[in-house]
PDB file of C-alpha atoms in Angstrom:
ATOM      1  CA  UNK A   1       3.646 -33.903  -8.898  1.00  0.00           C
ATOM      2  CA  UNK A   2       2.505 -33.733 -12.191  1.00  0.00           C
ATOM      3  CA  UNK A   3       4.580 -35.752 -15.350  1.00  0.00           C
ATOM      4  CA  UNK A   4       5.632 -34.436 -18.562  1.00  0.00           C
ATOM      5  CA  UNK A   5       3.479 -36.582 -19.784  1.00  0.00           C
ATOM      6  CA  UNK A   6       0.405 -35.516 -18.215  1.00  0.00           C
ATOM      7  CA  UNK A   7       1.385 -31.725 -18.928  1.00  0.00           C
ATOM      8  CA  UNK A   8       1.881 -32.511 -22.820  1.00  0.00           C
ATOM      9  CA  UNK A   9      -1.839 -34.373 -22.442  1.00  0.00           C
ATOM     10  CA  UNK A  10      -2.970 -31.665 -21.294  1.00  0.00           C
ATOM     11  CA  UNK A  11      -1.748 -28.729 -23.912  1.00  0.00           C
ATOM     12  CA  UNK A  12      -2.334 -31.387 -26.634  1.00  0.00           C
ATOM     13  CA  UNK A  13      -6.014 -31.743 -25.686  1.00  0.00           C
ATOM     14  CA  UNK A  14      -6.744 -28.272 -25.038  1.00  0.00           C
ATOM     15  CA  UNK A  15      -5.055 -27.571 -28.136  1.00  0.00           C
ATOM     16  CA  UNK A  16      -6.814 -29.904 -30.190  1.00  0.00           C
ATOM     17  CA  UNK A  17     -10.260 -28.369 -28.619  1.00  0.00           C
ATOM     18  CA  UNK A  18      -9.464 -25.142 -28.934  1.00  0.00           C
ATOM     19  CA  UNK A  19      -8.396 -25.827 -32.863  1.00  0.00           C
ATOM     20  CA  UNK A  20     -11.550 -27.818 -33.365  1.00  0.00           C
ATOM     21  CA  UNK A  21     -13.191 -24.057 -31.911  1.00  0.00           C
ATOM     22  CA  UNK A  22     -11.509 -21.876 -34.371  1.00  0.00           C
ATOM     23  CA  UNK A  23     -12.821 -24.333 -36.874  1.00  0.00           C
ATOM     24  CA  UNK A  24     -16.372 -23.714 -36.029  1.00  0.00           C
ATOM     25  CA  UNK A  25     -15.721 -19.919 -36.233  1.00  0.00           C
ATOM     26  CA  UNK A  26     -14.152 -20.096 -39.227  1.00  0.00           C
ATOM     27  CA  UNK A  27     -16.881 -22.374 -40.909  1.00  0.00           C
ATOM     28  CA  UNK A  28     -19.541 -20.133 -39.517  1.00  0.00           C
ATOM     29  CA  UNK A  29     -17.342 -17.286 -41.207  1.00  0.00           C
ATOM     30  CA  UNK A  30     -16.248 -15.373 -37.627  1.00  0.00           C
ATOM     31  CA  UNK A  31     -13.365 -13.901 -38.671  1.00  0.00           C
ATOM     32  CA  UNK A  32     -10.755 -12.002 -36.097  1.00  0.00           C
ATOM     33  CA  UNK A  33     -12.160  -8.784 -35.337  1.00  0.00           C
ATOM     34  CA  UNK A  34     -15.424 -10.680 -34.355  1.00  0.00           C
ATOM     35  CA  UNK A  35     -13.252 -12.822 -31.916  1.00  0.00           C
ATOM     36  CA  UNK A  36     -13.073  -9.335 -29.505  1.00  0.00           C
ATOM     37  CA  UNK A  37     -17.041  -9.395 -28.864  1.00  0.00           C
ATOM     38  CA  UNK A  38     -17.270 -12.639 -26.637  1.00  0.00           C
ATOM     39  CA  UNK A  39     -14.426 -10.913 -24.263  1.00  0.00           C
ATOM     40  CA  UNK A  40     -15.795  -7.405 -24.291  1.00  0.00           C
ATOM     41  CA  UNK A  41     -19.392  -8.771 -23.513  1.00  0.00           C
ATOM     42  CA  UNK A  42     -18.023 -10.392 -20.035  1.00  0.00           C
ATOM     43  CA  UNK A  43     -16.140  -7.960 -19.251  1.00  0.00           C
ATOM     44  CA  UNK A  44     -17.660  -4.227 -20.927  1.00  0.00           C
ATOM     45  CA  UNK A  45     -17.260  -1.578 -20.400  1.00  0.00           C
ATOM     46  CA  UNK A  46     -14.017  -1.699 -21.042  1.00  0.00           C
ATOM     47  CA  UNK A  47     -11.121   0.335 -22.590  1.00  0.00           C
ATOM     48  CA  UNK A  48      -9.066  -1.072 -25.780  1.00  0.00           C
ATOM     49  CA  UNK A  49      -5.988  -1.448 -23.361  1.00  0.00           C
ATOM     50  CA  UNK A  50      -7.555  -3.354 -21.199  1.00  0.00           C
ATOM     51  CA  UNK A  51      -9.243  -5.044 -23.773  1.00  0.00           C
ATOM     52  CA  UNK A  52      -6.255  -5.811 -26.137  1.00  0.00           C
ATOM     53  CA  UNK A  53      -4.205  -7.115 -22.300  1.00  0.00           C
ATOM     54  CA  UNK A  54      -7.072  -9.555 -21.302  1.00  0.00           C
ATOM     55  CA  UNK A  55      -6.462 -11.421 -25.106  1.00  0.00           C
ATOM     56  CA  UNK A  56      -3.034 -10.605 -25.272  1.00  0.00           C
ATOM     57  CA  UNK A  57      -3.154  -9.029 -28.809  1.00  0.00           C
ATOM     58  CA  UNK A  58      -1.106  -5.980 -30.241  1.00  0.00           C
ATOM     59  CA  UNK A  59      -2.444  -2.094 -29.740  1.00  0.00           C
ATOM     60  CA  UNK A  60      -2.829  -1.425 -33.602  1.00  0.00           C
ATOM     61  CA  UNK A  61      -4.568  -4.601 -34.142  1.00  0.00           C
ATOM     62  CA  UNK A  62      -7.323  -4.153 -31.165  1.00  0.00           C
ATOM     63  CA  UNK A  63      -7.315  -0.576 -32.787  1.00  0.00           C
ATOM     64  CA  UNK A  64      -8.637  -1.808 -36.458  1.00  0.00           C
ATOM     65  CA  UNK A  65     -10.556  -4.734 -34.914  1.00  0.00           C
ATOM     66  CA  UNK A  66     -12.673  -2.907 -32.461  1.00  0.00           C
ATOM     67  CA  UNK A  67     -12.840   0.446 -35.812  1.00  0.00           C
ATOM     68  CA  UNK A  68     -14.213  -2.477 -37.764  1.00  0.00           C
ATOM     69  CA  UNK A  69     -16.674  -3.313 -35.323  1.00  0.00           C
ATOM     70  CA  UNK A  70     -17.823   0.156 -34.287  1.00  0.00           C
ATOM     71  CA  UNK A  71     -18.806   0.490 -38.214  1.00  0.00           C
ATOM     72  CA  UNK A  72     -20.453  -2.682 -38.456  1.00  0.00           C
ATOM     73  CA  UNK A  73     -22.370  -0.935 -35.360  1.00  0.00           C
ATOM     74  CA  UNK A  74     -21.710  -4.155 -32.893  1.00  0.00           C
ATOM     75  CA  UNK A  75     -19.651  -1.891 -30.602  1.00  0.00           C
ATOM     76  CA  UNK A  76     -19.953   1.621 -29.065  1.00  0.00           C
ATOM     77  CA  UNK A  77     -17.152   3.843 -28.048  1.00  0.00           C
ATOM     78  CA  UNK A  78     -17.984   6.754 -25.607  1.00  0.00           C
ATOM     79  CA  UNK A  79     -15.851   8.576 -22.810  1.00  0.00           C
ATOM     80  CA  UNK A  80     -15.051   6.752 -20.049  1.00  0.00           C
ATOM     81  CA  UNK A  81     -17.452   8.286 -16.758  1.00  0.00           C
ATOM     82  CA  UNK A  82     -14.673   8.131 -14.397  1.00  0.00           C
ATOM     83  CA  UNK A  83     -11.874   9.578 -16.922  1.00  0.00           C
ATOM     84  CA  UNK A  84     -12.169  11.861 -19.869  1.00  0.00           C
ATOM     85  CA  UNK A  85      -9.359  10.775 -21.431  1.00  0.00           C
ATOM     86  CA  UNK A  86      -9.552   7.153 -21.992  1.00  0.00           C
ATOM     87  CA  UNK A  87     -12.536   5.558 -24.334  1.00  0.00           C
ATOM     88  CA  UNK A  88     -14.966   2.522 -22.914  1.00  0.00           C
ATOM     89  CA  UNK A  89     -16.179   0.260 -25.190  1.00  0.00           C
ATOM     90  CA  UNK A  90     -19.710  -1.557 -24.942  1.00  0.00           C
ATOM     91  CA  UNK A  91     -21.244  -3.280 -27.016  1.00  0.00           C
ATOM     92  CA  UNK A  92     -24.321  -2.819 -29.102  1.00  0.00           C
ATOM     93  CA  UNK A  93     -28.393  -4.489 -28.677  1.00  0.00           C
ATOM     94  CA  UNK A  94     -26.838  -5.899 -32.206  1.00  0.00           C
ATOM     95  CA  UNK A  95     -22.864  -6.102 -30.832  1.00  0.00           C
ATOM     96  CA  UNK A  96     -24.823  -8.565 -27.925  1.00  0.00           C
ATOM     97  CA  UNK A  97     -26.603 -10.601 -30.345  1.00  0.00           C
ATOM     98  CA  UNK A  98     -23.804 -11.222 -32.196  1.00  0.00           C
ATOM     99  CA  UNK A  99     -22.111 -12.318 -28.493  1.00  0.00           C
ATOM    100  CA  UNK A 100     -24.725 -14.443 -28.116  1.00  0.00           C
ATOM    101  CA  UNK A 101     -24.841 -16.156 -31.479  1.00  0.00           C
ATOM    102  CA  UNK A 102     -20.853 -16.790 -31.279  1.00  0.00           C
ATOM    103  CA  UNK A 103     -21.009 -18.097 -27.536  1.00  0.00           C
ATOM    104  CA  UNK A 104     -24.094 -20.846 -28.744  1.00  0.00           C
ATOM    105  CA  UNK A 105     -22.234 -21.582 -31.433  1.00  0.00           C
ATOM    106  CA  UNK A 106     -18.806 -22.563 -29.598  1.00  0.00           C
ATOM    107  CA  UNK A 107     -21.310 -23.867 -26.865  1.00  0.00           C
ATOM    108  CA  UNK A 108     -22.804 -26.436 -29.260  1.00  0.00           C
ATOM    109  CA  UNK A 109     -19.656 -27.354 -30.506  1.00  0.00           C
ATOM    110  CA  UNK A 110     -18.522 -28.037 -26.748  1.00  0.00           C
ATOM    111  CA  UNK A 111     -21.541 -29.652 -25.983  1.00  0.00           C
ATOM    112  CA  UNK A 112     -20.706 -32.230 -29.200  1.00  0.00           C
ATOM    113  CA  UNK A 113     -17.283 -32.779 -28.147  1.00  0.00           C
ATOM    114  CA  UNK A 114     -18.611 -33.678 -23.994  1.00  0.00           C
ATOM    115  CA  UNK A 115     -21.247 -36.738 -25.987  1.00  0.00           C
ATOM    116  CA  UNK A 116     -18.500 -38.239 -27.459  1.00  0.00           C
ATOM    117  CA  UNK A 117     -17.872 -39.205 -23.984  1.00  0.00           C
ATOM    118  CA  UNK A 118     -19.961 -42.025 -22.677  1.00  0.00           C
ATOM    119  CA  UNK A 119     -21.773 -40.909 -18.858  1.00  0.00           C
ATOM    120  CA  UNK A 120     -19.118 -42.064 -16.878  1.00  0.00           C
ATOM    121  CA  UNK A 121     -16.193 -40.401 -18.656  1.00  0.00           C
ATOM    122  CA  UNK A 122     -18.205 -37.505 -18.726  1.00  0.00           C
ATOM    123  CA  UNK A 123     -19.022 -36.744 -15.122  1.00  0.00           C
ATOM    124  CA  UNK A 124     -15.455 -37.750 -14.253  1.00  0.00           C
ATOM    125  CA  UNK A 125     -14.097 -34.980 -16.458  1.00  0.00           C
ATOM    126  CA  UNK A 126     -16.280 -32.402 -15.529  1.00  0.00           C
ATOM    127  CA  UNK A 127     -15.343 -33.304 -11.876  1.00  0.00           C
ATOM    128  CA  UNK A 128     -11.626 -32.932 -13.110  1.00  0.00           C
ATOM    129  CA  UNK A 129     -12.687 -29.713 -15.317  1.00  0.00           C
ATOM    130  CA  UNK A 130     -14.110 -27.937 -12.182  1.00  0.00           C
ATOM    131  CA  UNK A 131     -10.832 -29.063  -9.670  1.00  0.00           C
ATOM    132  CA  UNK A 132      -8.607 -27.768 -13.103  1.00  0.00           C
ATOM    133  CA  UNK A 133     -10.924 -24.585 -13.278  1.00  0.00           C
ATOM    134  CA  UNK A 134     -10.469 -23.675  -9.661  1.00  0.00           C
ATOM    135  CA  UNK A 135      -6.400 -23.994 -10.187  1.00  0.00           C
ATOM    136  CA  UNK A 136      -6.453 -21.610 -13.331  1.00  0.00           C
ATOM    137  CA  UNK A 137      -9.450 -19.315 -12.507  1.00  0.00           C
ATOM    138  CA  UNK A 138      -9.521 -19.344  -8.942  1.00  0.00           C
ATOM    139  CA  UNK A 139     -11.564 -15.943  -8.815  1.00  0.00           C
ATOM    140  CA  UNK A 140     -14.248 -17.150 -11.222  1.00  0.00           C
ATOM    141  CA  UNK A 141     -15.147 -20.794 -10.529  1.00  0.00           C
ATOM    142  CA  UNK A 142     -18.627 -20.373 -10.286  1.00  0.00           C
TER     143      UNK A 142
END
C-alpha cells in the first residue's frame, strides 16, 4: 500500500513538472486559449462540451477560447455529420501546425528534464512511468 509520503512525492513532482511546462508556454508566449489545440488535435473532431469536459474548464470560457481561435483561423467549426444541432470542432492545416509546434516545444522541455537523470535513473523511471501510465490511462498505454 502506498504511504503518504510516496503520494505527496508524487503530486509534488508532477506538480513541479507540470509548473516547469506552463513555464515554457508562457516564455514561448502560449497563452490559454492556445492551451485547447494540443487536446482538440488528439481527440478532433470534437464538440466544445466534450471539449471543455476532457480539460475540465467552464462552458463560457471554452466558448471565448475556441471564438478566439476560430478567428486566428487555427480552428474550424462546422455541423456535426451525425447531428445537426451540435458544432464539431477541427482544427486547421495552420490550427495543426500550431499543435505541432506546442507539443515539440513541451516535448523538448520533457526531454531536458529526463537528461538530468543519469542512464540508470532514467530507464528505471520510465519503467515506473509506463507501470504508473497503465494505472491512470489504462485504455491508452501504448
Amino acid at each position: 500500500m502506498a504511504s503518504q509520503t510516496e503520494a505527496a512525492l508524487l503530486r509534488q513532482v508532477m506538480y513541479g513538472f507540470f509548473a516547469e511546462q506552463r513555464q515554457q508556454l508562457t516564455l514561448a508566449n502560449i497563452v490559454g486559449s492556445h492551451r485547447l489545440l494540443l487536446p482538440l488535435a488528439r481527440h478532433e473532431p470534437m464538440s466544445q462540451t466534450e471539449l471543455g469536459r476532457l480539460v475540465m474548464l467552464e462552458k463560457s470560457w471554452v466558448s471565448r477560447a475556441i471564438d478566439r481561435l476560430v478567428a486566428q483561423g487555427w480552428v474550424n467549426k462546422a455541423p456535426s455529420r451525425h447531428d445537426g444541432r451540435v458544432v464539431e470542432l477541427t482544427l486547421s492545416a495552420a490550427g495543426r501546425k500550431e499543435a505541432a509546434r506546442i507539443e515539440a516545444l513541451l516535448d523538448e522541455h520533457a526531454t531536458t528534464v529526463l537528461e538530468r537523470l543519469d542512464d540508470d535513473q532514467r530507464a528505471a523511471l520510465v519503467s515506473a512511468m509506463r507501470a504508473l501510465a497503465e494505472a491512470v490511462l489504462p485504455a491508452r498505454v501504448a
